[in-house]
Amino acid sequence: MQQILVTLILLIQSSVAVNRDNFKTCQQSGFCKRHRAMTPGQSAYEVITETVNVQSTSVNLQLLNTVTNVKLTLELSGLERSTARIKINEVEPIKQRYEIPIGDVLVEEPKRQGLKKLEQTSQSLTLGIEKNKIVISFKPFRIDFYTEDEPVVSINAQGLLKFEHYRHKQEAQPEENVEEAKEGEEPKEGDENAEEKPAEEEQKKDEEEPDLWEETFKSFTDSKPHGPSSVGLDVSFPGFENVYGIPEHADDFALKTTKDTDPYRLFNLDVFEYELYNPMALYGAVPVMMAHNEKNTVGIFWHNAAETWIDIKSNVADKNFFSKVADFFKQDSDIPQTDTHWFSESGVIDLFVMLGPKPKDVFKQYAVLTGTTPVPPLFSIAYHQCRWNYNDQDDVRNVDANMDKFDIPFDVIWLDIEHTDGKRYFTWDGNKFSHSVDMINNVASKGRKMVTIVDPHLKKDDNYKVYADAKSKDLLVKNKDGNEYDGWCWPGSSAWPDFTDPEVRKWWESKFLLSEYEGSTNDLHTWNDMNEPSVFNGPEISFHRDAKHHHGWENRDVHNIYGHLVQQATADGLILRSDHKERPFVLTRSFFAGSQRNGAVWTGDNIGEWSHLKVSNPMLLSLNLVGITFAGADVGGFFKNPDPELLTRWWQAGAFQPFFRSHAHIDTKRREPYLLPDNNMKIVRNAIRARYTFLPYWYTVFYNTYKNGGPVMQPLWAEYPEDKSTFKMDDQFLIGPSLLVKPITEQGGTGTNVYFPGANDVWYDILTAEKYLGGKSIYVNAPLEKIPVFQRGGSVIPRKMRVRRSSGLMHDDPITLFICLDRQGKASGDMYADDYHTFQYQKGKYLHRQFTFSNNKLTNSNADKNGVFETKEWIERILILGVLKKPNGVAIKIGNQQQQLAFGYDPNTSLLAIKKPGTKLQEDFVITLL
């Protein structure tokens, strides 16, 4: 019966698109309806002025709901780097409300920054934090943030603050006692309950609303023993037309108004063959939004793990919308403004406001809170070959051999769920993978790795040691009655470890030890799928919301961090396996804020259609913007059988996206690149090989992101913040600061209009060396064999042109410097190197070099004296584009030694090629054009 059910689900997934009826709309969500029913107006909340307590780094006060008389406590604290934190909770809740523990999402308790009290009146309190100003208005309550005296963020300006306090369910009053409660009776003097009667009356009114104490969706009933507990708040961005972020949605990069749609939903779900360009929830949730205009960039982080919806309204996009905060602008309706409304099912309001003022400032402010992506092991940013499923050891061996036969480099081959013994993770099918260690070692002999899937659901089989161990130690999620939660997934009847418990995470980590995961080696890495979690027979294909977790928290409180904690425990397990020496690689489908610290993310079960290739760019830009930098989309699409043209264009696009993996459904035709028609195979091979030549640059960009925060795959406005024409652009992007990429995403496309940013900049085609002036759109020919990629004038990019079978065989290979001069004849860039696989770089064993070209001199100097590392890498060749005339000679000086270098010059492309400088990467030198 179990296998029949799983087979039936598999057939459904392979034959139809997403069934929207499986997932709630706002109208089917009680708390979403209640919050969305609110209309902008004067807030019911006021500051109780006698409670205002200004301290050196914070302000504490109480808010009063003038309708219900319920009191809330608010703390506004100043944090380092122009960031503020606002926490709102009940004053005396009858039950503790869930707050995400420090370390799960926030890397540490945020460091506080001094707040300066500028002015306090009977109506407001004005504070200073660095160059910014915060104004707390008392009646009605609102908070306004100013940068350089311009309003940039407003809290509760629309009066939509709503905080559903925990309460006891009111029993129906006996009919004979109704007369005792006379309508309109005044409370007697000294009646200690007099103050609370308005709240009771409001509560009685609330009780008449449906979905407060129990909610039904399809055949599922959600018990709510603590009643309604949602929280909501409006956040406005005066002066901003465009907002971004809050992934994951298959939608445009610049977020759209939700005036005529559901709000954007953040609730981690298993949505296969997802629809495009709508606000439906997908696999991950990062409640971070950024607003950007020509002057400023600001951001907010809604630190809440429950289901969350976000409404967006714009006085530009919504022609008939008039903001309630127009007093900022003296009724100037021409000034743009975006108003957002955030509401979550439970928890507290914990809001971080990041005041920029520039994009890179906000990136750093957010990175300080939730961390950055550690430098990935080099193999993981190379090419990955995957499908559901490689059938057995012979299949793996043949794929590995054929990639070599056709001279197609790759670094990782993957095994999906069929490699296991009956979907029991940490096991192998004894018939198909009887010699797994030999198989892994054979792949590793070529510098390659393998990945196996390890999902969080455990087959309920007492003879399965992982499940039996978890059951005996009481480590599993419980149902509402306190019994072991039972649901269906790939193995059939399944149970789930409770990853919200730190002890469970430690237990999970131990399962990756070689002594526990029999048949594994240190060259085997991990893929966490289905970790939203996916429960085939659960509400919305996930956990029941009243499922019980650590300390009795319900799943409604912690839902969106479950998958994040699965990946965290898995990464820690791989680190434990190597005794904290080797960097792990873990791919996850489900994620939350902070997941960037754990590994890579992919965009889930996409479809092999042109539209899904096109949407991968804005989806990955959105992820990168909020810190999830190591992200990619399955090349070719997971479902369907794309034709050779689409596959070719998808491999080209994937080669210039951060995580580069081809993957396919079990029912699709085999589509390894060597199976393509010969011409397509050669084009795809060139694209993959191009990825390998750029690995030194990719690695350097990842390092700089690790140190400073910010995207790897960037929107153009991150580098050109004043260029309005880039604000909605999401069909082209930057890799780091220096590579501009415009993938071809239209069937039959043989060219495209490329916007070259920077009115004073110049860009060079990486294939033809053709030069394009910035500040304009230009049509660029792009036949099938070409993806439009351009290097920024004024940059230096290190590449390795000797492409081998894997990146592991290229560690010590020589470097070619590609130098593209700007209009002033200058350029600069850097290169980072270490051992490419251990954590020694965190102990100072690394090399960071700075290359600078100016006044006809190229210098190689140390960019970071804290790093010391000896590498065998050396500089084999230097190519300089933009040299206007042939030099009389080229000389290199190392220390006191100087010698002439051979060179060639092409006046048609203004290319100077300097041959074999022969210097080690770590050597200081000066090369002079004579």
PDB file of C-alpha atoms in Angstrom, residues 723-852:
ATOM      1  CA  ASP A 723      21.352  54.662 -13.050  1.00  0.00           C
ATOM      2  CA  LYS A 724      17.520  54.570 -13.041  1.00  0.00           C
ATOM      3  CA  SER A 725      17.394  52.519 -16.235  1.00  0.00           C
ATOM      4  CA  THR A 726      18.799  49.531 -14.313  1.00  0.00           C
ATOM      5  CA  PHE A 727      16.296  49.543 -11.438  1.00  0.00           C
ATOM      6  CA  LYS A 728      13.844  47.070 -13.006  1.00  0.00           C
ATOM      7  CA  MET A 729      16.386  45.233 -15.133  1.00  0.00           C
ATOM      8  CA  ASP A 730      16.611  41.489 -14.454  1.00  0.00           C
ATOM      9  CA  ASP A 731      17.468  39.877 -17.792  1.00  0.00           C
ATOM     10  CA  GLN A 732      21.137  40.784 -17.454  1.00  0.00           C
ATOM     11  CA  PHE A 733      23.419  40.891 -14.439  1.00  0.00           C
ATOM     12  CA  LEU A 734      26.943  41.239 -13.137  1.00  0.00           C
ATOM     13  CA  ILE A 735      29.182  38.516 -11.759  1.00  0.00           C
ATOM     14  CA  GLY A 736      31.220  40.370  -9.178  1.00  0.00           C
ATOM     15  CA  PRO A 737      32.022  43.909 -10.289  1.00  0.00           C
ATOM     16  CA  SER A 738      33.596  43.078 -13.636  1.00  0.00           C
ATOM     17  CA  LEU A 739      31.599  40.601 -15.778  1.00  0.00           C
ATOM     18  CA  LEU A 740      28.370  41.635 -17.498  1.00  0.00           C
ATOM     19  CA  VAL A 741      26.178  38.705 -18.634  1.00  0.00           C
ATOM     20  CA  LYS A 742      23.073  38.741 -20.837  1.00  0.00           C
ATOM     21  CA  PRO A 743      21.882  35.152 -21.402  1.00  0.00           C
ATOM     22  CA  ILE A 744      19.787  34.375 -24.468  1.00  0.00           C
ATOM     23  CA  THR A 745      16.434  33.186 -23.118  1.00  0.00           C
ATOM     24  CA  GLU A 746      14.203  33.382 -26.212  1.00  0.00           C
ATOM     25  CA  GLN A 747      13.705  30.516 -28.621  1.00  0.00           C
ATOM     26  CA  GLY A 748      15.440  31.160 -31.931  1.00  0.00           C
ATOM     27  CA  GLY A 749      17.310  34.128 -30.536  1.00  0.00           C
ATOM     28  CA  THR A 750      20.406  35.113 -32.518  1.00  0.00           C
ATOM     29  CA  GLY A 751      21.052  38.461 -30.889  1.00  0.00           C
ATOM     30  CA  THR A 752      19.895  40.724 -28.105  1.00  0.00           C
ATOM     31  CA  ASN A 753      19.936  44.303 -26.916  1.00  0.00           C
ATOM     32  CA  VAL A 754      22.516  44.671 -24.186  1.00  0.00           C
ATOM     33  CA  TYR A 755      22.520  47.659 -21.874  1.00  0.00           C
ATOM     34  CA  PHE A 756      26.078  48.708 -21.081  1.00  0.00           C
ATOM     35  CA  PRO A 757      26.006  50.698 -17.829  1.00  0.00           C
ATOM     36  CA  GLY A 758      28.267  53.588 -16.922  1.00  0.00           C
ATOM     37  CA  ALA A 759      28.259  56.611 -19.199  1.00  0.00           C
ATOM     38  CA  ASN A 760      32.016  56.912 -18.725  1.00  0.00           C
ATOM     39  CA  ASP A 761      32.702  53.179 -18.885  1.00  0.00           C
ATOM     40  CA  VAL A 762      33.783  50.874 -21.659  1.00  0.00           C
ATOM     41  CA  TRP A 763      33.075  47.146 -22.010  1.00  0.00           C
ATOM     42  CA  TYR A 764      34.882  44.413 -23.971  1.00  0.00           C
ATOM     43  CA  ASP A 765      33.388  41.261 -25.478  1.00  0.00           C
ATOM     44  CA  ILE A 766      35.241  38.327 -23.866  1.00  0.00           C
ATOM     45  CA  LEU A 767      35.265  36.384 -27.153  1.00  0.00           C
ATOM     46  CA  THR A 768      35.902  39.004 -29.828  1.00  0.00           C
ATOM     47  CA  ALA A 769      37.502  41.839 -27.796  1.00  0.00           C
ATOM     48  CA  GLU A 770      35.023  44.223 -29.448  1.00  0.00           C
ATOM     49  CA  LYS A 771      34.647  47.421 -27.462  1.00  0.00           C
ATOM     50  CA  TYR A 772      31.304  48.949 -26.378  1.00  0.00           C
ATOM     51  CA  LEU A 773      30.842  52.354 -24.789  1.00  0.00           C
ATOM     52  CA  GLY A 774      28.707  52.527 -21.648  1.00  0.00           C
ATOM     53  CA  GLY A 775      25.484  54.373 -20.985  1.00  0.00           C
ATOM     54  CA  LYS A 776      23.524  52.929 -23.906  1.00  0.00           C
ATOM     55  CA  SER A 777      21.764  49.823 -25.234  1.00  0.00           C
ATOM     56  CA  ILE A 778      23.372  48.155 -28.227  1.00  0.00           C
ATOM     57  CA  TYR A 779      22.212  45.181 -30.272  1.00  0.00           C
ATOM     58  CA  VAL A 780      24.760  42.369 -30.024  1.00  0.00           C
ATOM     59  CA  ASN A 781      24.807  39.389 -32.336  1.00  0.00           C
ATOM     60  CA  ALA A 782      24.578  36.125 -30.417  1.00  0.00           C
ATOM     61  CA  PRO A 783      24.305  33.064 -32.655  1.00  0.00           C
ATOM     62  CA  LEU A 784      23.825  29.752 -30.902  1.00  0.00           C
ATOM     63  CA  GLU A 785      27.506  29.330 -30.151  1.00  0.00           C
ATOM     64  CA  LYS A 786      27.716  32.629 -28.242  1.00  0.00           C
ATOM     65  CA  ILE A 787      26.507  33.909 -24.886  1.00  0.00           C
ATOM     66  CA  PRO A 788      26.930  37.672 -24.561  1.00  0.00           C
ATOM     67  CA  VAL A 789      29.497  38.245 -21.781  1.00  0.00           C
ATOM     68  CA  PHE A 790      31.562  41.407 -21.389  1.00  0.00           C
ATOM     69  CA  GLN A 791      34.455  42.480 -19.197  1.00  0.00           C
ATOM     70  CA  ARG A 792      34.335  45.909 -17.648  1.00  0.00           C
ATOM     71  CA  GLY A 793      36.961  48.404 -18.740  1.00  0.00           C
ATOM     72  CA  GLY A 794      39.189  49.192 -15.784  1.00  0.00           C
ATOM     73  CA  SER A 795      39.227  45.618 -14.467  1.00  0.00           C
ATOM     74  CA  VAL A 796      41.718  42.786 -14.136  1.00  0.00           C
ATOM     75  CA  ILE A 797      40.347  39.233 -14.194  1.00  0.00           C
ATOM     76  CA  PRO A 798      42.528  36.182 -13.466  1.00  0.00           C
ATOM     77  CA  ARG A 799      41.778  33.058 -15.505  1.00  0.00           C
ATOM     78  CA  LYS A 800      43.276  29.614 -16.015  1.00  0.00           C
ATOM     79  CA  MET A 801      43.288  28.677 -19.683  1.00  0.00           C
ATOM     80  CA  ARG A 802      44.596  25.122 -19.328  1.00  0.00           C
ATOM     81  CA  VAL A 803      41.269  23.371 -18.732  1.00  0.00           C
ATOM     82  CA  ARG A 804      41.602  19.880 -17.299  1.00  0.00           C
ATOM     83  CA  ARG A 805      39.137  17.119 -16.462  1.00  0.00           C
ATOM     84  CA  SER A 806      38.295  18.668 -13.099  1.00  0.00           C
ATOM     85  CA  SER A 807      39.130  21.736 -11.042  1.00  0.00           C
ATOM     86  CA  GLY A 808      40.979  19.490  -8.613  1.00  0.00           C
ATOM     87  CA  LEU A 809      43.631  18.931 -11.274  1.00  0.00           C
ATOM     88  CA  MET A 810      43.986  22.685 -11.892  1.00  0.00           C
ATOM     89  CA  HIS A 811      44.991  23.869  -8.405  1.00  0.00           C
ATOM     90  CA  ASP A 812      48.601  24.582  -9.349  1.00  0.00           C
ATOM     91  CA  ASP A 813      48.033  25.584 -12.959  1.00  0.00           C
ATOM     92  CA  PRO A 814      49.305  28.911 -14.335  1.00  0.00           C
ATOM     93  CA  ILE A 815      47.277  32.082 -14.556  1.00  0.00           C
ATOM     94  CA  THR A 816      46.479  34.409 -17.416  1.00  0.00           C
ATOM     95  CA  LEU A 817      45.618  37.983 -16.451  1.00  0.00           C
ATOM     96  CA  PHE A 818      42.959  39.595 -18.649  1.00  0.00           C
ATOM     97  CA  ILE A 819      43.325  43.363 -18.280  1.00  0.00           C
ATOM     98  CA  CYS A 820      40.730  45.657 -19.854  1.00  0.00           C
ATOM     99  CA  LEU A 821      41.661  49.321 -19.667  1.00  0.00           C
ATOM    100  CA  ASP A 822      39.163  52.085 -18.985  1.00  0.00           C
ATOM    101  CA  ARG A 823      39.053  55.359 -20.866  1.00  0.00           C
ATOM    102  CA  GLN A 824      41.906  56.712 -18.733  1.00  0.00           C
ATOM    103  CA  GLY A 825      44.098  53.714 -19.523  1.00  0.00           C
ATOM    104  CA  LYS A 826      43.789  52.274 -16.011  1.00  0.00           C
ATOM    105  CA  ALA A 827      42.638  48.979 -14.507  1.00  0.00           C
ATOM    106  CA  SER A 828      42.648  47.133 -11.205  1.00  0.00           C
ATOM    107  CA  GLY A 829      41.585  43.763  -9.871  1.00  0.00           C
ATOM    108  CA  ASP A 830      42.513  41.075  -7.417  1.00  0.00           C
ATOM    109  CA  MET A 831      42.983  37.347  -7.004  1.00  0.00           C
ATOM    110  CA  TYR A 832      42.449  35.215  -3.938  1.00  0.00           C
ATOM    111  CA  ALA A 833      44.035  31.781  -3.483  1.00  0.00           C
ATOM    112  CA  ASP A 834      44.384  29.198  -0.728  1.00  0.00           C
ATOM    113  CA  ASP A 835      44.502  25.397  -0.637  1.00  0.00           C
ATOM    114  CA  TYR A 836      40.964  25.340  -2.120  1.00  0.00           C
ATOM    115  CA  HIS A 837      39.489  22.781   0.268  1.00  0.00           C
ATOM    116  CA  THR A 838      40.320  23.186   4.000  1.00  0.00           C
ATOM    117  CA  PHE A 839      39.502  25.731   6.708  1.00  0.00           C
ATOM    118  CA  GLN A 840      43.128  26.837   6.921  1.00  0.00           C
ATOM    119  CA  TYR A 841      42.198  30.082   5.167  1.00  0.00           C
ATOM    120  CA  GLN A 842      40.317  31.080   8.326  1.00  0.00           C
ATOM    121  CA  LYS A 843      43.626  30.780  10.175  1.00  0.00           C
ATOM    122  CA  GLY A 844      45.518  33.158   7.878  1.00  0.00           C
ATOM    123  CA  LYS A 845      46.772  30.649   5.310  1.00  0.00           C
ATOM    124  CA  TYR A 846      45.694  32.414   2.163  1.00  0.00           C
ATOM    125  CA  LEU A 847      46.962  34.766  -0.485  1.00  0.00           C
ATOM    126  CA  HIS A 848      45.187  37.898  -1.671  1.00  0.00           C
ATOM    127  CA  ARG A 849      46.920  39.822  -4.444  1.00  0.00           C
ATOM    128  CA  GLN A 850      46.127  43.216  -5.923  1.00  0.00           C
ATOM    129  CA  PHE A 851      46.796  44.003  -9.594  1.00  0.00           C
ATOM    130  CA  THR A 852      46.939  47.658 -10.667  1.00  0.00           C
TER     131      THR A 852
END
